[in-house]
Short mmCIF file of C-alpha atoms in Angstrom, two decimals:
data_model
loop_
_atom_site.label_atom_id
_atom_site.label_comp_id
_atom_site.label_asym_id
_atom_site.label_seq_id
_atom_site.Cartn_x
_atom_site.Cartn_y
_atom_site.Cartn_z
CA MET A 1 -2.65 -6.00 28.78
CA THR A 2 0.72 -6.21 27.36
CA MET A 3 1.09 -7.92 23.75
CA ARG A 4 3.28 -10.78 23.40
CA PRO A 5 5.49 -9.97 26.64
CA GLY A 6 9.07 -10.68 25.80
CA ALA A 7 8.54 -10.41 22.26
CA SER A 8 11.39 -8.75 20.12
CA PRO A 9 10.75 -4.96 19.69
CA VAL A 10 11.48 -5.42 15.62
CA PRO A 11 9.30 -7.35 13.41
CA ARG A 12 10.39 -10.44 11.71
CA ALA A 13 7.66 -11.44 9.40
CA ARG A 14 7.50 -14.03 7.62
CA PRO A 15 7.13 -14.10 3.91
CA PHE A 16 3.72 -13.16 2.62
CA ARG A 17 2.68 -14.02 -1.26
CA ALA A 18 -0.91 -12.25 -1.15
CA ARG A 19 -1.13 -8.95 -3.20
CA PRO A 20 -2.24 -5.87 -1.22
CA LEU A 21 -5.27 -4.35 -1.92
CA ILE A 22 -4.07 -0.94 -2.26
CA ALA A 23 0.14 -0.74 -1.77
CA THR A 24 3.20 1.12 -1.56
CA ALA A 25 5.99 0.31 -4.23
CA ALA A 26 9.84 0.58 -2.76
CA ALA A 27 13.08 -0.67 -3.47
CA CYS A 28 16.40 -1.51 -0.97
CA ALA A 29 19.40 0.02 -0.24
CA ALA A 30 21.93 0.19 2.54
CA PHE A 31 23.14 2.84 5.18
CA ALA A 32 26.31 3.78 6.06
CA VAL A 33 27.48 2.48 9.52
CA PRO A 34 29.20 5.67 10.96
CA ALA A 35 26.60 8.10 9.79
CA ILE A 36 23.65 5.69 11.53
CA PHE A 37 25.89 6.31 14.95
CA ALA A 38 26.46 9.87 14.95
CA GLY A 39 22.77 10.09 14.12
CA SER A 40 22.13 8.35 17.39
CA GLU A 41 24.20 10.15 19.07
CA ALA A 42 22.61 13.61 18.02
CA TRP A 43 18.97 12.11 18.90
CA ALA A 44 20.08 11.47 22.15
CA ALA A 45 21.83 14.96 22.75
CA ALA A 46 18.43 16.49 21.60
CA GLY A 47 16.35 15.40 25.17
CA ALA A 48 14.25 12.36 23.29
CA PRO A 49 12.80 10.37 26.14
CA ASP A 50 15.56 7.39 25.82
CA GLN A 51 13.73 5.40 28.25
CA ALA A 52 11.13 4.58 25.42
CA LEU A 53 13.84 3.80 23.15
CA LYS A 54 16.62 1.30 22.70
CA PRO A 55 19.07 0.14 19.95
CA CYS A 56 17.78 -2.58 17.57
CA ARG A 57 17.80 -4.09 14.44
CA VAL A 58 15.04 -4.15 11.67
CA ASP A 59 15.09 -6.74 8.82
CA GLY A 60 16.92 -5.17 5.93
CA VAL A 61 18.63 -2.48 7.54
CA PRO A 62 22.17 -3.31 8.16
CA THR A 63 22.83 -0.79 11.12
CA GLU A 64 21.29 -0.09 14.17
CA VAL A 65 18.46 1.79 14.49
CA LEU A 66 16.25 2.97 17.61
CA CYS A 67 13.05 1.05 18.74
CA GLY A 68 10.25 1.91 20.92
CA SER A 69 6.99 1.32 21.96
CA VAL A 70 3.87 3.12 23.75
CA GLN A 71 0.81 1.67 25.89
CA ARG A 72 -2.33 2.31 24.45
CA PRO A 73 -5.96 1.39 25.74
CA LEU A 74 -7.43 -0.72 23.04
CA ASP A 75 -11.14 0.80 24.04
CA PRO A 76 -10.23 4.55 24.13
CA ALA A 77 -13.14 4.48 26.28
CA ARG A 78 -11.82 2.33 28.62
CA PRO A 79 -8.12 3.16 29.53
CA ASP A 80 -8.30 0.87 32.61
CA GLY A 81 -8.93 -1.91 30.11
CA VAL A 82 -7.15 -4.32 27.79
CA ARG A 83 -3.65 -2.66 26.69
CA ILE A 84 -1.87 -3.01 23.72
CA ASP A 85 1.81 -2.30 22.48
CA VAL A 86 2.05 0.29 19.66
CA ARG A 87 5.66 -0.26 18.55
CA TYR A 88 7.71 1.97 16.54
CA VAL A 89 11.45 2.56 14.91
CA VAL A 90 13.41 5.98 14.96
CA VAL A 91 16.16 6.03 12.10
CA PRO A 92 17.98 9.14 13.95
CA ALA A 93 19.09 12.29 11.94
CA LEU A 94 22.37 12.05 10.63
CA ALA A 95 23.44 15.43 11.15
CA ARG A 96 24.19 16.67 14.72
CA ASN A 97 22.07 19.96 14.26
CA LYS A 98 18.78 18.29 13.24
CA LEU A 99 15.59 19.76 12.59
CA PRO A 100 12.97 19.52 15.09
CA ASP A 101 10.34 18.13 13.15
CA PRO A 102 10.58 14.37 12.11
CA VAL A 103 9.09 12.52 9.11
CA LEU A 104 6.45 9.78 9.71
CA LEU A 105 5.77 7.20 7.38
CA LEU A 106 2.18 6.10 7.04
CA ALA A 107 1.89 2.59 5.27
CA GLY A 108 -0.91 1.16 2.89
CA GLY A 109 -2.97 -1.69 2.47
CA PRO A 110 -4.83 -1.08 5.03
CA GLY A 111 -2.69 -3.66 6.70
CA GLN A 112 0.88 -2.88 5.77
CA SER A 113 3.67 -2.74 8.76
CA ALA A 114 5.32 0.54 8.28
CA ILE A 115 8.52 -0.95 10.33
CA ALA A 116 8.53 -3.51 7.66
CA LEU A 117 8.86 -0.71 5.15
CA THR A 118 11.86 0.49 6.76
CA ALA A 119 14.69 -0.91 4.61
CA SER A 120 13.11 0.05 1.48
CA VAL A 121 11.96 3.71 2.41
CA MET A 122 15.49 4.55 3.64
CA PRO A 123 16.98 5.30 0.59
CA ARG A 124 14.04 7.25 -0.96
CA LEU A 125 13.93 9.71 2.04
CA SER A 126 17.73 9.77 2.53
CA ARG A 127 18.18 13.77 1.77
CA LEU A 128 15.24 14.55 4.36
CA ASN A 129 16.89 12.01 6.81
CA TYR A 130 20.31 13.91 6.85
CA ARG A 131 18.55 16.47 9.20
CA ARG A 132 15.04 14.78 10.33
CA ASP A 133 14.53 11.41 11.91
CA LEU A 134 12.66 9.24 10.08
CA VAL A 135 9.75 7.71 12.14
CA PHE A 136 8.13 3.84 11.27
CA ILE A 137 4.92 3.24 13.42
CA ASP A 138 3.09 -0.37 13.12
CA GLN A 139 -0.22 1.07 12.97
CA ARG A 140 -2.35 -1.14 15.34
CA GLY A 141 -3.43 -4.70 13.72
CA THR A 142 0.22 -4.70 12.15
CA GLY A 143 3.24 -6.07 12.31
CA ARG A 144 4.28 -6.13 16.28
CA SER A 145 1.31 -3.49 17.22
CA ALA A 146 -1.37 -6.05 18.17
CA PRO A 147 -1.00 -7.99 14.97
CA LEU A 148 -4.10 -9.36 13.55
CA ALA A 149 -2.69 -11.99 10.90
CA CYS A 150 -4.44 -14.84 9.06
CA PRO A 151 -3.24 -17.95 8.26
CA ASP A 152 -0.82 -18.59 4.74
CA ASN A 153 -2.82 -20.42 2.50
CA ASP A 154 -0.22 -20.22 -0.30
CA ALA A 155 0.47 -24.06 -0.01
CA ARG A 156 -3.06 -24.68 -1.10
CA SER A 157 -3.56 -26.19 -4.22
CA LEU A 158 -4.91 -23.57 -6.67
CA ASP A 159 -8.14 -25.40 -7.29
CA GLU A 160 -8.73 -25.20 -3.45
CA LEU A 161 -8.33 -21.41 -3.47
CA LEU A 162 -10.08 -20.61 -6.81
CA LYS A 163 -13.43 -22.51 -5.78
CA PRO A 164 -16.40 -20.32 -5.37
CA GLY A 165 -16.73 -19.31 -1.82
CA ALA A 166 -13.17 -20.55 -0.81
CA LYS A 167 -11.90 -16.31 0.31
CA VAL A 168 -14.90 -16.11 2.34
CA ARG A 169 -14.50 -19.10 4.38
CA LEU A 170 -10.89 -19.05 4.82
CA LEU A 171 -11.59 -15.12 6.34
CA GLU A 172 -14.70 -16.42 8.23
CA GLN A 173 -11.98 -18.96 10.06
CA CYS A 174 -9.41 -16.52 10.63
CA ARG A 175 -12.18 -13.88 12.25
CA ASP A 176 -13.12 -16.47 14.88
CA THR A 177 -9.38 -17.38 15.79
CA LEU A 178 -8.79 -14.03 15.85
CA LYS A 179 -11.50 -13.21 18.32
CA GLN A 180 -9.75 -15.19 20.61
CA LEU A 181 -7.01 -12.87 21.51
CA PRO A 182 -6.41 -10.90 24.32
CA TYR A 183 -6.94 -8.19 21.72
CA GLY A 184 -9.57 -9.74 19.50
CA ASP A 185 -12.06 -7.32 19.98
CA LEU A 186 -12.00 -6.14 16.16
CA ARG A 187 -14.14 -2.80 16.27
CA PHE A 188 -11.17 -1.07 18.04
CA PHE A 189 -8.93 -0.77 14.98
CA THR A 190 -10.58 2.08 13.06
CA THR A 191 -8.27 4.40 11.44
CA THR A 192 -9.47 6.92 13.88
CA ILE A 193 -8.42 5.14 16.52
CA ALA A 194 -4.97 4.50 15.08
CA MET A 195 -4.33 7.98 14.36
CA GLN A 196 -4.57 8.52 18.27
CA ASP A 197 -2.01 6.05 18.61
CA MET A 198 0.17 8.12 16.08
CA ASP A 199 -0.10 11.35 18.24
CA ALA A 200 0.44 9.26 21.28
CA VAL A 201 3.78 8.28 19.64
CA ARG A 202 4.60 12.17 18.57
CA GLU A 203 4.15 12.98 22.36
CA ALA A 204 6.68 10.40 23.12
CA LEU A 205 9.40 11.23 20.89
CA GLY A 206 8.99 14.94 22.27
CA ALA A 207 8.14 16.24 18.49
CA ALA A 208 5.83 19.33 18.67
CA ARG A 209 4.98 18.85 14.80
CA TRP A 210 5.90 16.50 12.33
CA ASN A 211 5.79 15.62 8.54
CA LEU A 212 3.75 13.05 7.03
CA VAL A 213 4.29 11.11 3.95
CA GLY A 214 1.42 8.86 3.20
CA ALA A 215 0.70 6.22 0.62
CA SER A 216 -2.30 4.84 -0.84
CA TYR A 217 -4.14 3.69 2.13
CA GLY A 218 -1.85 5.86 3.86
CA THR A 219 -3.01 8.83 2.51
CA ARG A 220 -6.34 7.97 4.19
CA ALA A 221 -4.62 7.97 7.39
CA ALA A 222 -2.82 10.92 7.07
CA LEU A 223 -6.27 12.95 6.02
CA GLU A 224 -7.61 11.63 9.27
CA TYR A 225 -4.32 12.48 11.55
CA GLN A 226 -4.89 15.90 9.68
CA ARG A 227 -8.59 16.29 10.64
CA GLN A 228 -8.12 15.42 14.36
CA PHE A 229 -4.69 16.93 14.98
CA PRO A 230 -3.99 19.88 12.42
CA ASP A 231 -1.72 22.03 14.44
CA ARG A 232 0.81 18.82 14.90
CA VAL A 233 1.17 18.67 11.13
CA ARG A 234 3.87 20.97 9.48
CA ARG A 235 3.55 19.42 5.92
CA SER A 236 1.87 16.37 4.10
CA VAL A 237 2.61 14.33 1.04
CA ILE A 238 -0.20 11.96 0.20
CA ASP A 239 0.78 9.64 -2.64
CA GLY A 240 -2.00 7.51 -4.50
CA VAL A 241 -5.02 9.24 -2.83
CA ALA A 242 -7.39 7.24 -0.81
CA PRO A 243 -10.12 9.53 0.82
CA PRO A 244 -12.29 8.32 3.55
CA ASP A 245 -15.41 8.63 1.26
CA MET A 246 -14.47 6.66 -1.76
CA VAL A 247 -15.61 3.55 -0.65
CA LEU A 248 -13.25 0.34 -1.07
CA PRO A 249 -13.93 -1.67 -2.84
CA VAL A 250 -16.37 -0.20 -5.26
CA THR A 251 -14.50 2.38 -6.59
CA PHE A 252 -11.80 -0.19 -8.47
CA SER A 253 -14.27 -1.51 -11.03
CA GLN A 254 -13.94 1.80 -12.82
CA ASP A 255 -10.53 2.69 -11.65
CA SER A 256 -9.53 -0.67 -12.84
CA GLN A 257 -11.21 -0.60 -16.28
CA ARG A 258 -9.52 2.63 -17.10
CA ALA A 259 -6.00 0.94 -16.29
CA LEU A 260 -6.63 -1.86 -18.41
CA ASP A 261 -8.19 0.06 -21.21
CA ALA A 262 -5.21 2.08 -21.54
CA VAL A 263 -3.42 -0.65 -22.04
CA PHE A 264 -5.25 -1.67 -25.21
CA THR A 265 -5.30 2.02 -26.32
CA ALA A 266 -1.14 2.09 -25.61
CA CYS A 267 -0.89 -1.37 -27.80
CA ALA A 268 -3.22 -0.16 -30.62
CA ALA A 269 -1.26 3.06 -30.75
CA ASP A 270 2.46 1.11 -30.75
CA ALA A 271 2.97 0.28 -34.23
CA ALA A 272 5.06 -2.80 -33.11
CA CYS A 273 2.55 -4.16 -30.40
CA SER A 274 -0.66 -3.59 -33.01
CA ALA A 275 1.37 -5.37 -35.47
CA ARG A 276 2.13 -8.46 -33.09
CA PHE A 277 -1.52 -8.01 -31.34
CA PRO A 278 -3.44 -6.69 -33.69
CA GLY A 279 -6.79 -8.36 -32.04
CA LEU A 280 -6.04 -7.96 -28.41
CA GLN A 281 -9.16 -6.27 -27.31
CA SER A 282 -11.03 -8.69 -28.95
CA GLU A 283 -9.35 -11.98 -27.97
CA TRP A 284 -9.77 -10.35 -24.39
CA GLN A 285 -13.15 -9.99 -24.53
CA ALA A 286 -13.55 -13.77 -26.10
CA LEU A 287 -11.74 -15.15 -23.08
CA LEU A 288 -14.04 -12.99 -20.60
CA LYS A 289 -16.96 -14.98 -22.34
CA SER A 290 -15.20 -18.53 -22.33
CA LEU A 291 -15.38 -18.50 -18.60
CA PRO A 292 -15.47 -20.43 -16.38
CA ARG A 293 -13.36 -22.89 -18.02
CA LYS A 294 -10.46 -25.45 -16.84
CA ALA A 295 -7.14 -23.69 -16.84
CA SER A 296 -3.50 -25.31 -16.44
CA PHE A 297 -1.21 -23.35 -13.97
CA THR A 298 2.08 -24.04 -12.41
CA HIS A 299 1.78 -23.67 -8.88
CA PRO A 300 3.43 -19.99 -7.74
CA LEU A 301 5.08 -21.89 -4.39
CA THR A 302 5.49 -25.34 -5.17
CA GLY A 303 6.39 -25.26 -8.54
CA ARG A 304 4.13 -28.20 -10.07
CA PRO A 305 1.63 -28.02 -12.57
CA GLU A 306 -2.23 -27.93 -11.83
CA GLU A 307 -5.75 -27.91 -12.82
CA ALA A 308 -8.15 -25.54 -11.85
CA THR A 309 -11.33 -24.21 -12.93
CA LEU A 310 -10.67 -20.53 -13.52
CA THR A 311 -13.80 -17.66 -13.15
CA ARG A 312 -14.33 -14.45 -14.00
CA GLU A 313 -13.42 -13.34 -10.78
CA GLY A 314 -10.16 -15.43 -11.14
CA LEU A 315 -8.99 -13.88 -14.22
CA LEU A 316 -9.77 -10.53 -13.34
CA GLY A 317 -8.14 -10.95 -9.87
CA LEU A 318 -4.62 -12.06 -12.19
CA VAL A 319 -5.36 -8.96 -14.38
CA ARG A 320 -5.57 -6.37 -11.92
CA PRO A 321 -2.00 -6.64 -10.18
CA PRO A 322 0.18 -5.70 -12.98
CA LEU A 323 -2.02 -2.46 -13.72
CA TYR A 324 -0.36 -1.09 -10.55
CA ALA A 325 3.30 -0.77 -11.94
CA PRO A 326 3.39 0.54 -15.98
CA SER A 327 6.61 -1.12 -16.04
CA VAL A 328 4.57 -4.38 -14.98
CA ALA A 329 1.58 -3.66 -17.20
CA ALA A 330 4.06 -3.48 -20.26
CA ALA A 331 3.68 -7.17 -20.54
CA LEU A 332 0.22 -7.52 -20.12
CA PRO A 333 -0.46 -7.62 -23.95
CA ALA A 334 1.87 -10.46 -24.58
CA ALA A 335 0.24 -12.37 -21.46
CA LEU A 336 -3.02 -11.68 -22.34
CA HIS A 337 -2.34 -13.09 -25.47
CA GLU A 338 -0.84 -16.23 -24.50
CA ALA A 339 -4.30 -16.49 -21.91
CA SER A 340 -6.37 -16.37 -25.21
CA LEU A 341 -4.84 -19.25 -26.24
CA GLY A 342 -5.07 -21.37 -23.25
CA ARG A 343 -1.81 -21.00 -21.55
CA PHE A 344 -1.60 -18.70 -18.23
CA ASP A 345 1.39 -19.08 -16.79
CA ALA A 346 2.71 -15.84 -18.19
CA LEU A 347 -0.70 -13.76 -16.65
CA ALA A 348 -0.01 -15.68 -13.15
CA GLY A 349 3.43 -14.61 -13.47
CA LEU A 350 2.88 -11.46 -13.86
CA ALA A 351 0.56 -11.22 -11.16
CA GLY A 352 2.58 -12.49 -8.53
CA GLN A 353 5.40 -9.37 -9.47
CA LEU A 354 3.95 -6.91 -7.23
CA GLY A 355 5.30 -7.73 -4.03
CA GLY A 356 5.18 -11.32 -4.53
CA GLY A 357 6.85 -13.32 -1.46
CA SER A 358 7.84 -9.38 0.25
CA ARG A 359 8.07 -9.06 3.77
CA ALA A 360 7.48 -5.52 3.35
CA MET A 361 4.13 -6.01 0.94
CA ARG A 362 2.67 -8.20 3.14
CA ILE A 363 -1.08 -7.43 4.52
CA PHE A 364 -2.43 -8.07 8.12
CA GLU A 365 -5.94 -9.16 6.68
CA GLY A 366 -7.65 -9.04 10.07
CA MET A 367 -7.06 -5.59 10.46
CA HIS A 368 -7.46 -4.54 6.20
CA PHE A 369 -10.95 -6.41 7.18
CA SER A 370 -11.91 -4.54 10.46
CA VAL A 371 -10.76 -1.24 8.77
CA VAL A 372 -12.91 -1.76 5.43
CA CYS A 373 -15.64 -3.30 7.24
CA ALA A 374 -15.94 -0.46 9.48
CA GLU A 375 -15.16 2.64 7.10
CA ASP A 376 -16.60 1.48 3.82
CA ALA A 377 -18.56 -1.68 3.84
CA PRO A 378 -21.90 0.15 5.49
CA ARG A 379 -21.65 2.59 2.39
CA ILE A 380 -21.62 -0.23 -0.33
CA ALA A 381 -25.23 -0.75 -0.83
CA THR A 382 -25.50 3.12 -1.02
CA SER A 383 -22.74 3.56 -3.34
CA THR A 384 -24.43 5.19 -6.68
CA GLU A 385 -20.78 4.28 -8.58
CA ALA A 386 -21.96 1.85 -11.89
CA PRO A 387 -19.77 -1.30 -12.25
CA ALA A 388 -17.72 -1.39 -15.40
CA PRO A 389 -18.13 -3.63 -18.45
CA ASP A 390 -15.33 -5.79 -17.87
CA PHE A 391 -14.88 -5.25 -13.71
CA GLY A 392 -18.09 -5.46 -13.07
CA THR A 393 -18.83 -5.85 -9.27
CA LEU A 394 -14.96 -7.55 -8.45
CA ASP A 395 -14.16 -7.68 -4.89
CA ARG A 396 -17.78 -5.70 -3.59
CA ASP A 397 -19.48 -9.03 -3.70
CA LEU A 398 -17.01 -10.39 -1.62
CA TYR A 399 -16.29 -7.59 1.22
CA ALA A 400 -20.21 -7.56 1.56
CA ARG A 401 -20.24 -11.12 2.13
CA VAL A 402 -17.35 -10.97 4.48
CA CYS A 403 -18.29 -7.49 6.52
CA SER A 404 -21.74 -8.76 6.99
CA ALA A 405 -20.49 -10.81 9.97
CA TRP A 406 -17.23 -8.97 10.66
CA PRO A 407 -17.20 -7.22 14.32
CA ARG A 408 -17.79 -3.32 13.05
CA GLY A 409 -16.29 -0.25 14.81
CA ASP A 410 -18.03 2.75 15.34
CA VAL A 411 -17.19 5.64 12.74
CA PRO A 412 -17.43 9.15 13.48
CA ALA A 413 -19.53 11.20 10.93
CA ALA A 414 -16.75 13.60 10.91
CA PHE A 415 -14.60 10.81 9.65
CA TYR A 416 -15.91 11.43 6.28
CA THR A 417 -15.45 15.18 6.07
CA ILE A 418 -11.68 16.82 4.65
CA PRO A 419 -11.95 20.09 6.70
CA PRO A 420 -9.72 23.22 4.29
CA ALA A 421 -5.91 22.38 5.25
CA LYS A 422 -4.17 24.65 8.07
CA SER A 423 -0.51 23.68 6.47
CA PRO A 424 0.58 22.67 3.33
CA VAL A 425 -0.29 19.37 1.53
CA LEU A 426 1.05 17.83 -1.70
CA LEU A 427 -1.39 15.33 -3.32
CA THR A 428 0.17 13.40 -6.10
CA SER A 429 -1.56 10.76 -8.68
CA GLY A 430 -0.72 8.50 -11.28
CA GLY A 431 -2.91 8.45 -14.25
CA ASN A 432 -2.99 4.91 -14.88
CA ASP A 433 -3.07 4.14 -11.37
CA PRO A 434 -6.16 0.96 -10.73
CA ALA A 435 -6.63 2.12 -7.69
CA THR A 436 -6.23 5.76 -6.58
CA PRO A 437 -6.36 7.58 -9.82
CA GLU A 438 -6.31 11.45 -9.92
CA ARG A 439 -10.07 11.86 -9.71
CA HIS A 440 -9.70 11.07 -6.04
CA GLY A 441 -6.98 13.14 -5.88
CA GLN A 442 -8.92 15.91 -7.14
CA ARG A 443 -11.87 15.78 -5.00
CA VAL A 444 -9.22 15.96 -2.06
CA LYS A 445 -7.51 18.78 -3.81
CA ALA A 446 -10.99 20.68 -3.88
CA ALA A 447 -11.92 20.12 -0.11
CA LEU A 448 -8.33 21.08 1.22
CA GLY A 449 -8.47 24.54 -0.50
CA ASP A 450 -5.39 27.07 -1.05
CA GLN A 451 -2.95 25.15 1.00
CA ALA A 452 -2.97 22.02 -1.39
CA ARG A 453 -0.92 21.20 -4.39
CA HIS A 454 -1.83 18.36 -7.08
CA VAL A 455 0.48 16.82 -8.85
CA VAL A 456 -0.66 14.65 -11.72
CA VAL A 457 1.82 12.12 -13.63
CA GLY A 458 -0.12 10.89 -16.59
CA ALA A 459 1.76 8.11 -17.56
CA ALA A 460 2.43 6.92 -13.75
CA GLY A 461 0.76 3.83 -11.61
CA HIS A 462 0.09 3.31 -8.17
CA GLY A 463 3.00 5.30 -6.31
CA VAL A 464 4.52 8.58 -7.53
CA ALA A 465 6.16 10.50 -4.56
CA LEU A 466 8.32 7.50 -3.26
CA THR A 467 8.67 5.62 -6.69
CA LEU A 468 9.74 8.44 -9.48
CA PRO A 469 13.47 9.54 -8.90
CA CYS A 470 12.14 13.02 -10.13
CA MET A 471 9.22 13.11 -7.91
CA ARG A 472 11.18 12.27 -4.90
CA ASP A 473 13.56 15.43 -4.97
CA VAL A 474 9.92 17.22 -5.46
CA LEU A 475 9.37 15.43 -2.20
CA PHE A 476 12.28 16.79 -0.32
CA ARG A 477 12.03 20.24 -1.36
CA PHE A 478 8.76 20.63 -0.64
CA ILE A 479 9.02 19.52 3.06
CA ASP A 480 12.62 21.06 3.03
CA ALA A 481 11.73 24.52 1.99
CA PRO A 482 11.58 26.86 5.03
CA ARG A 483 8.32 28.60 4.19
CA ASP A 484 5.05 27.30 3.63
CA ALA A 485 4.77 29.54 0.21
CA ASP A 486 7.98 28.05 -1.07
CA ALA A 487 6.68 24.58 -0.50
CA LEU A 488 3.68 24.63 -2.59
CA GLN A 489 5.37 26.37 -5.43
CA VAL A 490 7.91 23.86 -5.61
CA ASP A 491 9.06 23.06 -9.26
CA ALA A 492 7.53 19.70 -10.31
CA SER A 493 7.68 20.01 -13.85
CA CYS A 494 10.25 17.42 -14.45
CA VAL A 495 6.73 14.88 -14.51
CA LYS A 496 5.99 15.82 -17.98
CA GLY A 497 8.96 14.07 -19.21
CA VAL A 498 7.84 10.61 -17.42
CA PRO A 499 6.99 8.58 -20.63
CA ARG A 500 4.64 5.35 -20.66
CA PRO A 501 7.10 2.10 -20.83
CA PRO A 502 6.49 0.33 -24.08
CA ALA A 503 4.98 -2.86 -24.32
CA PHE A 504 7.31 -5.88 -24.09
CA LEU A 505 7.45 -7.99 -27.33
CA PRO A 506 8.76 -11.42 -26.42
CA PRO A 507 10.86 -12.58 -29.28
CA THR A 508 9.66 -14.66 -31.98
CA PRO A 509 10.76 -18.38 -33.00
CA ALA A 510 12.18 -16.63 -36.23
CA ALA A 511 14.18 -13.85 -34.39
CA ILE A 512 15.34 -16.61 -32.17
CA ALA A 513 16.53 -18.37 -34.75
CA ALA A 514 18.04 -15.35 -36.75
CA ALA A 515 20.09 -14.54 -33.38
CA ALA A 516 21.56 -17.67 -32.94
CA SER A 517 22.40 -18.12 -36.51
CA ALA A 518 24.50 -14.90 -35.69
CA ALA A 519 26.07 -16.22 -32.68
CA ARG A 520 27.01 -19.29 -34.77
CA GLU A 521 28.51 -16.90 -37.54
CA SER A 522 30.37 -14.60 -35.04
CA ASP A 523 32.24 -17.71 -33.37
CA ARG A 524 33.83 -18.58 -36.80
#
């Protein structure tokens, strides 16, 4: 069955303010109109299957791109059963003498729409786009590819959302609704099946091989595609490595603890920060011990003041998002100090900085849990990773409860293996990443062998290759190098100079008064 007959080929998702479990970072820019048109002509001249493509518009992109879809069986074992449309976008290469190997972006989440990221990723891959097509595929369960979207609960009161068991109840309601969809058998949205969809798109595009760029969960997708179709991959860049055996969300406890401890260590080593917040870590521990407690918040959507019961889980859920981006984490010392005094708006505001309200960062939660419940949840009980002191079993209990009744797809045992790479792979990790730090990348590098290179940026957070300007150049040269040996030797020494952002220190009343006095004097 074709999903949503007559739907537009371009997803126009409504705003969604939920924070993705694993996410990519991106910034917006525009593309030149004449260049896109020239690239479209070159693409058509290359003999691409134009019956599958047509000019279209994508949110945030001011010019036309090309949209297409492939029909795929929901259940690969039943090719004559229910069918879904897997939709994709091609941003044609600008040059007429383009190269034959496109660049495929594999989105994070799990549950992000790759097409929704088009506008923000295009400028970051613009040098590659000069001679290579960029391809964005909505993985099944996201965007307009048989979407598994849960209702937006942003307008609910904070007290309702923070009540124990509220998340589980809402997800159970969503699950029951999704199961009524024509394609609502939630067992068939695993990474393994989705990568077979991706290869069907490659075949439709007529590309013998392509280059993979995966971020966060997209790295797991890239590793699985590479496992199933090693001869179809020319180069791979996996940024913030989430290997198939890492057991989400169990690993988040230790990884988040390490990132938070780094915030405290950096503040203690900074004379200005330590002088302003001398007892920061003690304040944090006292705050944890004070929970649960009533707290006042300004609702992020309505702007109305509300009172809610803040639990330990709720507090940790506010602290973890800023850790993804060091520039945002720089404001954590001030926000945690405010929270220790009973003022939580600063902390809540920071938590909403990572993709809050961004369409590109929307997570299709039905797809998210279909993936995690199939691939990770069965391994939660046997995981030997100890909980960290502060984060404890954050998210572990939630996922265990939700996944206990979520339809579970079959995952082949080989999915958890990482064969030696047949083509060059560039792995990148941020030293302060609370979700996919370097320890996971190191394990994957060892499994991939001599064809892999691991670059660690100590001061970076979640997202390196597509986030840091210096690393975007490294990514380009890695993929653009004609020879594999040259790709693996690409110079990445620029990362040594990337600093950790200094702590943000709000102005004191005395500083404000002095500035006002100086302004008055200058006006005389």
